[in-house]
């Protein structure tokens, strides 16, 4: 499989460090608000990556953090803690906010068929791990104390800024926001590992540390949680493109300084979901959540389908019209699958292999989900029996998770429920025709005419022919 690696700035053959095993880390949500559908785009694409690696036979271990402390409103280490902002907004405690939005995040993921990471760890559960790593960074001379905080010294590194092939606008967070400079920093890109003095007063959660009571910086949590569960080497690190700088750049800096060797081999970044007004963002407000989509009657899987239709390395524009088109295409696809029938014929092995080849080719091509969706239509067109098509679709759905077989079965059931109503009407018409025939035979013409009139009032036109009476439903 080829994947684009943001660290090497090119597509590379994916080769995990340990044959057959993949260790993967995903930056989790900052739980001060609902995830917006942009965040969820990133998690859907990461989910497809993990599912496809498993589909390809890898034993995958995936870890995700929950950011419940230390993520400030500005990535330049200024502003207030986002969690505190959420707590103030809702007049609740930080931990109440964290618990509520963590649950909401998992509920959204479930609806979108995003599998849970094997290990999910909130940052507040790992304070000792952060302190341990920061102490080593200080001992090794990669960190310094200033104004009561502990900072990472980026000037100590040979290579700090590794994701510099990205669009400046995508990276233009934090240090370019024009926020006030932190005078304690020796170099512009230095970042806080542990806060004590600054932002101390109204910070709700704080812990004892060798440098005073305080709380960790945001970047250190992902490095530590990854190393805690996945060890010294990581195969793939994922996140949205806004995380590339400064978050992931700082993660690499501190992890490699701590470990003394390369940490993560492949960096997988998902481009943003934008609206016509720009990037969808939690802090800007006015963002769309999955619940809004549900309230408007959209199936969550129609949104998943919308995301899969485009490649993760292209930004995706959200509009209701685009979503409507995706929903229509998804429903049409399910209707086509519902037309396939399993009559117990054997699966055509050559056809099955051909379908699988098309699907694999799409996803081996830098996880091209757009081509994988096309592969679904290709399968429907293959000249093989329905059983083979159904077997292939079930196989693809292990990765795409669009409920293709179950969704189509539900559609069939609904149709069948509707059919008895139609059948009942037909039986009623036939019984009325029979009654009219009997009335005529008994020379009860008034009754025969009354039956004809009743049928007509229900839109049924009768025609008497030599062979008998036929009918036509006109309404
Ligand atoms: P956050 O909850 O803000 O920490 O973000 C959770 C994930 O969503 C991170 O991987 C972000 O990079 C990603 N993300 C943020 N905004 C967007 C967006 N508009 N489109 C896609 N992914 C995003
Ligand atoms: Zn992270």
Short mmCIF file of C-alpha atoms and ligand atoms in Angstrom, two decimals:
data_model
loop_
_atom_site.label_atom_id
_atom_site.label_comp_id
_atom_site.label_asym_id
_atom_site.label_seq_id
_atom_site.Cartn_x
_atom_site.Cartn_y
_atom_site.Cartn_z
CA UNK A 1 0.00 0.00 0.00
CA UNK A 2 1.24 3.48 -0.85
CA UNK A 3 0.54 6.33 1.55
CA UNK A 4 1.46 9.97 1.38
CA UNK A 5 3.82 10.72 4.23
CA UNK A 6 3.77 14.36 5.34
CA UNK A 7 7.17 13.92 6.98
CA UNK A 8 8.94 12.90 3.77
CA UNK A 9 6.61 14.99 1.57
CA UNK A 10 5.98 12.12 -0.81
CA UNK A 11 4.06 8.92 -1.34
CA UNK A 12 5.80 5.91 0.08
CA UNK A 13 5.24 2.18 0.26
CA UNK A 14 3.87 1.55 3.73
CA UNK A 15 6.16 -0.81 5.64
CA UNK A 16 5.59 -1.10 9.38
CA UNK A 17 8.59 -1.42 11.65
CA UNK A 18 7.54 -4.84 12.89
CA UNK A 19 6.27 -7.12 10.10
CA UNK A 20 2.51 -7.60 10.26
CA UNK A 21 1.98 -5.16 13.14
CA UNK A 22 0.94 -1.54 12.97
CA UNK A 23 1.06 0.94 15.83
CA UNK A 24 -1.05 3.95 15.13
CA UNK A 25 -1.81 7.09 17.12
CA UNK A 26 -4.65 9.50 16.53
CA UNK A 27 -5.03 12.95 18.07
CA UNK A 28 -8.37 12.82 19.84
CA UNK A 29 -10.93 15.55 20.36
CA UNK A 30 -10.69 18.53 22.68
CA UNK A 31 -13.84 17.88 24.65
CA UNK A 32 -15.06 21.40 25.39
CA UNK A 33 -17.81 21.24 22.81
CA UNK A 34 -19.47 18.85 20.35
CA UNK A 35 -17.27 17.59 17.55
CA UNK A 36 -18.23 19.36 14.34
CA UNK A 37 -18.66 17.54 11.07
CA UNK A 38 -15.18 18.74 10.01
CA UNK A 39 -13.59 16.97 12.99
CA UNK A 40 -15.70 13.96 12.11
CA UNK A 41 -14.42 13.97 8.53
CA UNK A 42 -10.92 13.48 9.95
CA UNK A 43 -12.07 10.63 12.20
CA UNK A 44 -13.98 8.94 9.36
CA UNK A 45 -10.91 8.96 7.11
CA UNK A 46 -8.69 7.69 9.93
CA UNK A 47 -11.25 4.97 10.55
CA UNK A 48 -11.06 3.87 6.91
CA UNK A 49 -7.26 3.79 7.19
CA UNK A 50 -7.37 1.56 10.28
CA UNK A 51 -10.07 -0.69 8.82
CA UNK A 52 -8.13 -1.06 5.56
CA UNK A 53 -4.91 -1.93 7.37
CA UNK A 54 -6.81 -4.63 9.26
CA UNK A 55 -8.48 -5.76 6.02
CA UNK A 56 -4.98 -6.11 4.56
CA UNK A 57 -4.06 -8.49 7.36
CA UNK A 58 -2.17 -6.21 9.76
CA UNK A 59 -2.52 -6.56 13.49
CA UNK A 60 -3.30 -2.91 14.32
CA UNK A 61 -3.14 -1.24 17.72
CA UNK A 62 -4.61 2.22 17.76
CA UNK A 63 -4.37 4.72 20.59
CA UNK A 64 -6.26 7.98 20.93
CA UNK A 65 -6.08 10.70 23.56
CA UNK A 66 -8.92 12.80 24.88
CA UNK A 67 -7.77 16.37 25.38
CA UNK A 68 -9.32 17.47 28.65
CA UNK A 69 -6.61 19.88 29.79
CA UNK A 70 -3.88 22.13 28.37
CA UNK A 71 -5.26 23.01 24.92
CA UNK A 72 -5.26 26.79 24.96
CA UNK A 73 -7.35 28.95 22.68
CA UNK A 74 -4.17 30.02 20.91
CA UNK A 75 -1.58 27.50 19.78
CA UNK A 76 1.05 30.11 20.70
CA UNK A 77 0.57 29.13 24.37
CA UNK A 78 -1.57 32.12 25.13
CA UNK A 79 -5.29 32.54 25.69
CA UNK A 80 -7.26 30.45 28.12
CA UNK A 81 -7.68 26.70 28.38
CA UNK A 82 -10.43 25.62 25.99
CA UNK A 83 -11.88 23.34 28.65
CA UNK A 84 -12.23 26.24 31.05
CA UNK A 85 -13.89 28.26 28.33
CA UNK A 86 -16.42 25.43 27.83
CA UNK A 87 -17.05 25.16 31.58
CA UNK A 88 -17.69 28.91 31.89
CA UNK A 89 -20.01 28.85 28.88
CA UNK A 90 -22.16 26.14 30.44
CA UNK A 91 -21.75 26.99 34.13
CA UNK A 92 -20.40 23.53 34.84
CA UNK A 93 -17.13 22.12 36.13
CA UNK A 94 -14.37 21.25 33.69
CA UNK A 95 -14.72 17.55 34.48
CA UNK A 96 -18.49 17.66 33.88
CA UNK A 97 -17.88 19.30 30.52
CA UNK A 98 -15.20 16.73 29.67
CA UNK A 99 -17.43 13.77 30.60
CA UNK A 100 -20.42 15.12 28.68
CA UNK A 101 -18.57 15.92 25.44
CA UNK A 102 -16.47 12.76 25.56
CA UNK A 103 -19.70 10.72 25.65
CA UNK A 104 -21.19 12.87 22.90
CA UNK A 105 -18.09 12.26 20.76
CA UNK A 106 -18.31 8.50 21.14
CA UNK A 107 -22.04 8.56 20.40
CA UNK A 108 -21.34 10.45 17.14
CA UNK A 109 -18.58 7.99 16.25
CA UNK A 110 -20.90 5.05 16.78
CA UNK A 111 -23.53 6.53 14.48
CA UNK A 112 -20.90 7.11 11.80
CA UNK A 113 -19.46 3.60 12.18
CA UNK A 114 -16.14 4.99 13.39
CA UNK A 115 -14.58 2.20 15.42
CA UNK A 116 -13.30 3.04 18.88
CA UNK A 117 -9.52 3.12 19.29
CA UNK A 118 -8.13 0.10 21.15
CA UNK A 119 -6.99 2.45 23.89
CA UNK A 120 -8.47 5.86 24.65
CA UNK A 121 -6.78 7.86 27.35
CA UNK A 122 -7.74 11.27 28.78
CA UNK A 123 -4.81 13.61 29.34
CA UNK A 124 -5.80 14.18 32.98
CA UNK A 125 -5.13 10.47 33.64
CA UNK A 126 -1.44 10.72 32.67
CA UNK A 127 0.00 13.62 34.67
CA UNK A 128 2.80 11.47 36.16
CA UNK A 129 3.86 10.37 32.68
CA UNK A 130 4.08 14.00 31.52
CA UNK A 131 6.14 14.97 34.55
CA UNK A 132 8.53 12.07 33.93
CA UNK A 133 9.17 13.01 30.29
CA UNK A 134 9.49 16.75 31.03
CA UNK A 135 12.05 15.97 33.77
CA UNK A 136 14.15 14.00 31.28
CA UNK A 137 13.92 16.81 28.73
CA UNK A 138 15.20 19.24 31.38
CA UNK A 139 18.01 16.86 32.36
CA UNK A 140 19.05 16.45 28.73
CA UNK A 141 19.13 20.22 28.21
CA UNK A 142 16.22 20.32 25.77
CA UNK A 143 14.02 22.29 28.13
CA UNK A 144 14.40 25.33 30.37
CA UNK A 145 12.52 27.05 33.17
CA UNK A 146 11.40 30.64 32.65
CA UNK A 147 8.87 32.71 34.53
CA UNK A 148 7.75 29.59 36.42
CA UNK A 149 6.91 27.60 33.26
CA UNK A 150 8.89 24.84 31.58
CA UNK A 151 9.63 25.45 27.88
CA UNK A 152 11.01 23.26 25.13
CA UNK A 153 14.07 24.83 23.52
CA UNK A 154 13.62 24.43 19.76
CA UNK A 155 17.08 25.90 19.06
CA UNK A 156 18.57 22.66 20.41
CA UNK A 157 17.27 20.72 17.42
CA UNK A 158 18.90 20.27 14.05
CA UNK A 159 15.58 19.88 12.28
CA UNK A 160 12.51 21.43 13.85
CA UNK A 161 10.07 22.28 11.11
CA UNK A 162 9.42 19.09 9.13
CA UNK A 163 5.98 19.62 7.63
CA UNK A 164 6.94 22.68 5.64
CA UNK A 165 5.47 21.54 2.33
CA UNK A 166 1.99 22.44 3.47
CA UNK A 167 0.00 25.38 2.39
CA UNK A 168 0.95 28.30 4.63
CA UNK A 169 -2.71 29.03 5.34
CA UNK A 170 -3.27 25.54 6.68
CA UNK A 171 -0.32 25.98 8.98
CA UNK A 172 -1.11 29.55 9.88
CA UNK A 173 -2.24 28.93 13.42
CA UNK A 174 -0.88 30.02 16.73
CA UNK A 175 2.40 31.77 16.13
CA UNK A 176 0.95 33.78 13.27
CA UNK A 177 -2.28 34.75 14.96
CA UNK A 178 -0.86 38.08 16.07
CA UNK A 179 -1.54 37.29 19.71
CA UNK A 180 0.68 38.69 22.45
CA UNK A 181 4.15 37.16 22.57
CA UNK A 182 5.20 35.14 25.61
CA UNK A 183 8.28 37.06 26.79
CA UNK A 184 9.66 33.99 28.60
CA UNK A 185 10.40 32.17 25.35
CA UNK A 186 14.02 32.15 24.22
CA UNK A 187 13.05 31.37 20.63
CA UNK A 188 9.87 32.23 18.77
CA UNK A 189 8.88 28.57 18.28
CA UNK A 190 9.63 27.38 21.82
CA UNK A 191 6.57 25.92 23.47
CA UNK A 192 5.31 25.25 26.97
CA UNK A 193 5.68 21.77 28.45
CA UNK A 194 4.34 22.70 31.88
CA UNK A 195 2.49 25.84 32.93
CA UNK A 196 2.61 27.23 36.42
CA UNK A 197 2.58 31.03 36.61
CA UNK A 198 0.94 32.07 33.40
CA UNK A 199 -2.79 31.44 33.17
CA UNK A 200 -2.52 29.97 36.61
CA UNK A 201 -5.20 31.89 38.46
CA UNK A 202 -8.33 30.72 36.75
CA UNK A 203 -7.08 27.31 35.60
CA UNK A 204 -9.49 24.82 37.16
CA UNK A 205 -7.34 21.69 37.11
CA UNK A 206 -3.82 21.78 38.50
CA UNK A 207 -1.36 19.29 39.89
CA UNK A 208 1.79 19.24 42.00
CA UNK A 209 5.01 19.05 40.00
CA UNK A 210 8.75 19.58 40.65
CA UNK A 211 8.28 23.04 39.07
CA UNK A 212 5.29 24.10 41.11
CA UNK A 213 1.54 23.51 41.01
CA UNK A 214 0.33 23.72 37.43
CA UNK A 215 -0.81 21.83 34.37
CA UNK A 216 0.69 20.30 31.22
CA UNK A 217 0.96 21.86 27.77
CA UNK A 218 -1.17 20.33 25.04
CA UNK A 219 1.61 18.87 22.86
CA UNK A 220 3.27 16.79 25.58
CA UNK A 221 0.10 14.79 26.18
CA UNK A 222 0.03 13.15 22.75
CA UNK A 223 3.74 12.23 22.83
CA UNK A 224 3.43 10.72 26.30
CA UNK A 225 0.15 8.87 25.73
CA UNK A 226 1.53 7.39 22.53
CA UNK A 227 4.81 6.30 24.14
CA UNK A 228 3.00 4.96 27.20
CA UNK A 229 0.88 2.54 25.18
CA UNK A 230 2.81 1.99 21.96
CA UNK A 231 6.41 2.22 23.11
CA UNK A 232 9.40 3.98 21.56
CA UNK A 233 8.38 3.54 17.93
CA UNK A 234 5.22 4.56 16.20
CA UNK A 235 4.28 3.55 12.65
CA UNK A 236 1.59 6.09 11.81
CA UNK A 237 0.47 9.29 13.49
CA UNK A 238 -2.81 10.82 12.31
CA UNK A 239 -4.62 14.11 12.63
CA UNK A 240 -6.24 16.94 10.75
CA UNK A 241 -3.97 19.22 8.77
CA UNK A 242 -4.26 22.06 11.30
CA UNK A 243 -2.46 19.79 13.76
CA UNK A 244 0.64 19.51 11.55
CA UNK A 245 1.97 22.76 12.91
CA UNK A 246 2.63 23.50 15.67
CA UNK A 247 1.12 20.45 17.44
CA UNK A 248 2.72 17.58 15.52
CA UNK A 249 5.94 19.47 14.89
CA UNK A 250 6.25 19.93 18.65
CA UNK A 251 5.34 16.32 19.32
CA UNK A 252 8.20 15.19 17.09
CA UNK A 253 10.60 17.66 18.70
CA UNK A 254 9.95 16.55 22.26
CA UNK A 255 9.53 12.81 21.56
CA UNK A 256 12.75 12.51 19.56
CA UNK A 257 14.66 14.67 22.05
CA UNK A 258 13.41 12.38 24.83
CA UNK A 259 14.00 9.09 22.99
CA UNK A 260 17.21 10.01 21.18
CA UNK A 261 16.02 8.45 17.92
CA UNK A 262 13.38 8.75 15.23
CA UNK A 263 9.92 8.30 16.73
CA UNK A 264 7.22 8.04 14.08
CA UNK A 265 7.72 6.92 10.50
CA UNK A 266 4.52 7.99 8.69
CA UNK A 267 2.41 11.10 9.22
CA UNK A 268 -1.14 10.96 7.87
CA UNK A 269 -2.94 14.31 7.65
CA UNK A 270 -6.53 14.81 6.60
CA UNK A 271 -7.34 18.05 4.80
CA UNK A 272 -10.14 20.22 6.10
CA UNK A 273 -13.83 20.28 5.63
CA UNK A 274 -14.62 23.84 4.65
CA UNK A 275 -17.76 25.80 4.05
CA UNK A 276 -18.03 28.54 1.48
CA UNK A 277 -17.01 30.93 4.28
CA UNK A 278 -13.82 29.03 5.12
CA UNK A 279 -12.68 26.33 7.52
CA UNK A 280 -15.24 24.80 9.84
CA UNK A 281 -13.96 25.49 13.33
CA UNK A 282 -15.17 24.92 16.88
CA UNK A 283 -13.67 28.13 18.19
CA UNK A 284 -15.28 30.26 15.44
CA UNK A 285 -18.73 28.93 16.46
CA UNK A 286 -21.62 28.44 14.05
CA UNK A 287 -20.33 24.98 13.19
CA UNK A 288 -22.42 22.00 12.17
CA UNK A 289 -22.70 18.91 14.33
CA UNK A 290 -23.88 15.44 13.48
CA UNK A 291 -27.01 16.07 15.56
CA UNK A 292 -27.94 18.97 13.26
CA UNK A 293 -27.69 16.62 10.31
CA UNK A 294 -29.85 14.04 12.08
CA UNK A 295 -32.45 16.66 13.02
CA UNK A 296 -32.67 17.57 9.35
CA UNK A 297 -33.39 13.93 8.54
CA UNK A 298 -30.03 12.82 7.13
CA UNK A 299 -28.81 9.30 7.74
CA UNK A 300 -25.35 9.54 9.41
CA UNK A 301 -24.10 7.07 6.82
CA UNK A 302 -25.05 9.48 4.05
CA UNK A 303 -22.51 11.85 5.64
CA UNK A 304 -19.95 9.05 5.81
CA UNK A 305 -20.62 8.36 2.12
CA UNK A 306 -20.21 12.09 1.37
CA UNK A 307 -16.76 12.00 3.03
CA UNK A 308 -15.71 8.79 1.30
CA UNK A 309 -16.55 10.24 -2.10
CA UNK A 310 -13.52 12.51 -1.87
CA UNK A 311 -9.84 11.86 -1.21
CA UNK A 312 -8.56 12.69 2.27
CA UNK A 313 -5.76 14.88 0.89
CA UNK A 314 -8.17 17.25 -0.82
CA UNK A 315 -10.11 19.81 1.12
CA UNK A 316 -13.81 19.13 0.96
CA UNK A 317 -16.47 21.79 0.63
CA UNK A 318 -19.60 21.23 2.63
CA UNK A 319 -22.91 22.58 1.37
CA UNK A 320 -26.42 21.23 1.82
CA UNK A 321 -26.61 20.73 -1.92
CA UNK A 322 -23.42 18.63 -1.91
CA UNK A 323 -24.77 16.59 0.99
CA UNK A 324 -28.12 16.11 -0.78
CA UNK A 325 -26.31 14.82 -3.85
CA UNK A 326 -24.34 12.38 -1.71
CA UNK A 327 -27.51 11.21 0.04
CA UNK A 328 -29.27 10.65 -3.28
CA UNK A 329 -26.28 8.69 -4.60
CA UNK A 330 -26.12 6.61 -1.40
CA UNK A 331 -29.85 5.79 -1.51
CA UNK A 332 -29.62 4.88 -5.19
CA UNK A 333 -26.70 2.59 -4.43
CA UNK A 334 -28.66 0.85 -1.67
CA UNK A 335 -31.62 0.45 -4.04
CA UNK A 336 -29.33 -1.21 -6.58
CA UNK A 337 -27.94 -3.57 -3.95
CA UNK A 338 -31.53 -4.38 -2.89
CA UNK A 339 -32.22 -5.64 -6.41
CA UNK A 340 -29.57 -8.34 -6.05
CA UNK A 341 -30.86 -11.67 -4.84
CA UNK A 342 -29.11 -14.54 -3.18
CA UNK A 343 -30.45 -17.80 -4.60
CA UNK A 344 -27.69 -19.93 -3.17
CA UNK A 345 -25.61 -20.00 -6.37
CA UNK A 346 -21.88 -20.50 -5.77
CA UNK A 347 -19.67 -17.41 -5.77
CA UNK A 348 -17.69 -17.03 -8.99
CA UNK A 349 -14.13 -17.12 -7.73
CA UNK A 350 -12.50 -15.38 -10.69
CA UNK A 351 -15.12 -12.60 -10.57
CA UNK A 352 -14.66 -12.26 -6.82
CA UNK A 353 -10.89 -11.94 -7.22
CA UNK A 354 -11.34 -9.34 -9.96
CA UNK A 355 -13.70 -7.23 -7.82
CA UNK A 356 -11.32 -7.42 -4.88
CA UNK A 357 -8.41 -6.42 -7.11
CA UNK A 358 -10.23 -3.24 -8.20
CA UNK A 359 -11.07 -2.37 -4.60
CA UNK A 360 -7.56 -3.00 -3.30
CA UNK A 361 -6.02 -1.06 -6.14
CA UNK A 362 -8.13 1.96 -5.13
CA UNK A 363 -7.15 1.89 -1.47
CA UNK A 364 -3.53 0.89 -2.04
CA UNK A 365 -3.38 4.12 -4.02
CA UNK A 366 -2.92 6.43 -1.01
CA UNK A 367 -6.27 5.38 0.47
CA UNK A 368 -8.26 6.64 -2.49
CA UNK A 369 -11.76 6.22 -1.08
CA UNK A 370 -13.23 8.07 -4.01
CA UNK A 371 -12.00 5.27 -6.30
CA UNK A 372 -13.14 2.68 -3.74
CA UNK A 373 -16.66 4.08 -4.01
CA UNK A 374 -16.39 3.82 -7.81
CA UNK A 375 -15.36 0.19 -7.29
CA UNK A 376 -18.80 -0.42 -5.75
CA UNK A 377 -20.46 0.60 -9.01
CA UNK A 378 -17.91 -1.44 -10.99
CA UNK A 379 -18.93 -4.52 -9.01
CA UNK A 380 -22.59 -3.95 -9.80
CA UNK A 381 -21.65 -3.91 -13.49
CA UNK A 382 -19.44 -7.04 -13.42
CA UNK A 383 -20.81 -9.94 -15.46
CA UNK A 384 -21.00 -12.33 -12.52
CA UNK A 385 -23.96 -13.72 -10.58
CA UNK A 386 -25.69 -11.74 -7.81
CA UNK A 387 -24.19 -13.99 -5.13
CA UNK A 388 -20.68 -12.92 -6.21
CA UNK A 389 -21.67 -9.25 -6.23
CA UNK A 390 -23.19 -9.55 -2.76
CA UNK A 391 -20.10 -11.33 -1.44
CA UNK A 392 -17.87 -8.58 -2.83
CA UNK A 393 -20.00 -5.77 -1.43
CA UNK A 394 -20.01 -7.41 2.00
CA UNK A 395 -16.22 -7.62 1.79
CA UNK A 396 -15.80 -3.95 0.78
CA UNK A 397 -18.14 -2.90 3.54
CA UNK A 398 -15.71 -4.19 6.16
CA UNK A 399 -13.67 -1.13 5.19
CA UNK A 400 -16.25 1.38 3.97
CA UNK A 401 -18.77 0.56 6.73
CA UNK A 402 -21.75 1.92 4.80
CA UNK A 403 -24.21 -0.82 5.81
CA UNK A 404 -24.55 -1.80 2.18
CA UNK A 405 -26.04 -5.23 2.80
CA UNK A 406 -28.07 -4.36 5.93
CA UNK A 407 -29.24 -1.05 4.45
CA UNK A 408 -30.39 -2.79 1.27
CA UNK A 409 -32.15 -5.51 3.30
CA UNK A 410 -34.00 -2.82 5.29
CA UNK A 411 -35.01 -1.16 2.05
CA UNK A 412 -36.36 -4.49 0.77
CA UNK A 413 -38.32 -5.03 4.00
CA UNK A 414 -39.92 -1.61 3.74
CA UNK A 415 -40.89 -2.36 0.14
CA UNK A 416 -42.37 -5.70 1.14
CA UNK A 417 -44.36 -4.05 3.91
CA UNK A 418 -45.79 -1.70 1.30
CA UNK A 419 -46.63 -4.50 -1.14
CA UNK A 420 -49.26 -6.23 1.03
CA UNK A 421 -51.18 -2.94 1.05
CA UNK A 422 -51.09 -2.92 -2.77
CA UNK A 423 -52.03 -6.62 -2.83
CA UNK A 424 -54.92 -5.99 -0.46
CA UNK A 425 -56.29 -3.33 -2.78
CA UNK A 426 -55.99 -5.66 -5.76
CA UNK A 427 -57.73 -8.49 -3.87
CA UNK A 428 -60.48 -6.09 -2.87
CA UNK A 429 -60.97 -5.02 -6.54
CA UNK A 430 -61.12 -8.67 -7.62
CA UNK A 431 -63.65 -9.51 -4.93
CA UNK A 432 -65.78 -6.52 -5.99
CA UNK A 433 -65.64 -7.65 -9.64
CA UNK A 434 -66.72 -11.13 -8.50
CA UNK A 435 -69.59 -9.66 -6.43
CA UNK A 436 -70.68 -7.57 -9.44
CA UNK A 437 -70.65 -10.69 -11.63
CA UNK A 438 -72.83 -12.51 -9.08
CA UNK A 439 -75.19 -9.50 -8.82
CA UNK A 440 -75.54 -9.46 -12.63
CA UNK A 441 -76.16 -13.20 -12.68
CA UNK A 442 -78.90 -12.65 -10.09
CA UNK A 443 -80.20 -9.80 -12.31
CA UNK A 444 -79.57 -7.37 -9.42
CA UNK A 445 -78.41 -4.60 -11.80
CA UNK A 446 -78.77 -1.87 -9.21
CA UNK A 447 -76.26 -3.63 -6.98
CA UNK A 448 -73.94 -4.31 -9.98
CA UNK A 449 -74.01 -0.59 -10.86
CA UNK A 450 -73.42 0.41 -7.26
CA UNK A 451 -70.31 -1.80 -7.17
CA UNK A 452 -69.04 -0.26 -10.42
CA UNK A 453 -69.61 3.24 -9.01
CA UNK A 454 -67.81 2.40 -5.81
CA UNK A 455 -64.83 1.08 -7.72
CA UNK A 456 -64.77 4.19 -9.88
CA UNK A 457 -64.81 6.42 -6.81
CA UNK A 458 -61.59 4.63 -5.79
CA UNK A 459 -60.05 5.24 -9.22
CA UNK A 460 -60.76 1.80 -10.66
CA UNK A 461 -62.16 1.71 -14.17
CA UNK A 462 -63.84 -1.53 -15.29
CA UNK A 463 -64.04 -2.80 -18.86
CA UNK A 464 -66.31 -5.70 -19.72
CA UNK A 465 -64.86 -7.91 -22.46
CA UNK A 466 -65.86 -11.26 -23.91
CA UNK A 467 -63.16 -12.87 -21.76
CA UNK A 468 -64.44 -11.23 -18.61
CA UNK A 469 -64.02 -7.93 -16.73
CA UNK A 470 -60.66 -6.19 -16.65
CA UNK A 471 -59.71 -3.19 -14.56
CA UNK A 472 -57.41 -0.23 -14.63
CA UNK A 473 -56.28 1.83 -11.62
CA UNK A 474 -56.24 5.48 -12.63
CA UNK A 475 -55.31 7.27 -9.38
P1 LIG B 1 -9.97 19.23 18.13
O1 LIG B 1 -11.17 18.63 18.80
O2 LIG B 1 -10.11 20.68 17.83
O3 LIG B 1 -8.70 18.92 18.91
O4 LIG B 1 -9.84 18.52 16.71
C1 LIG B 1 -10.06 17.16 16.50
C2 LIG B 1 -9.54 16.74 15.13
O5 LIG B 1 -10.28 17.38 14.08
C3 LIG B 1 -8.09 17.09 14.89
O6 LIG B 1 -7.45 16.01 14.22
C4 LIG B 1 -8.15 18.31 14.00
O7 LIG B 1 -7.00 18.45 13.22
C5 LIG B 1 -9.36 17.97 13.15
N1 LIG B 1 -10.05 19.15 12.54
C6 LIG B 1 -10.27 20.37 13.07
N2 LIG B 1 -10.97 21.15 12.21
C7 LIG B 1 -11.21 20.40 11.09
C8 LIG B 1 -11.90 20.62 9.84
N3 LIG B 1 -12.51 21.77 9.56
N4 LIG B 1 -11.92 19.60 8.93
C9 LIG B 1 -11.32 18.42 9.21
N5 LIG B 1 -10.68 18.14 10.37
C10 LIG B 1 -10.61 19.11 11.30
ZN1 LIG B 2 -2.28 15.31 19.44
#
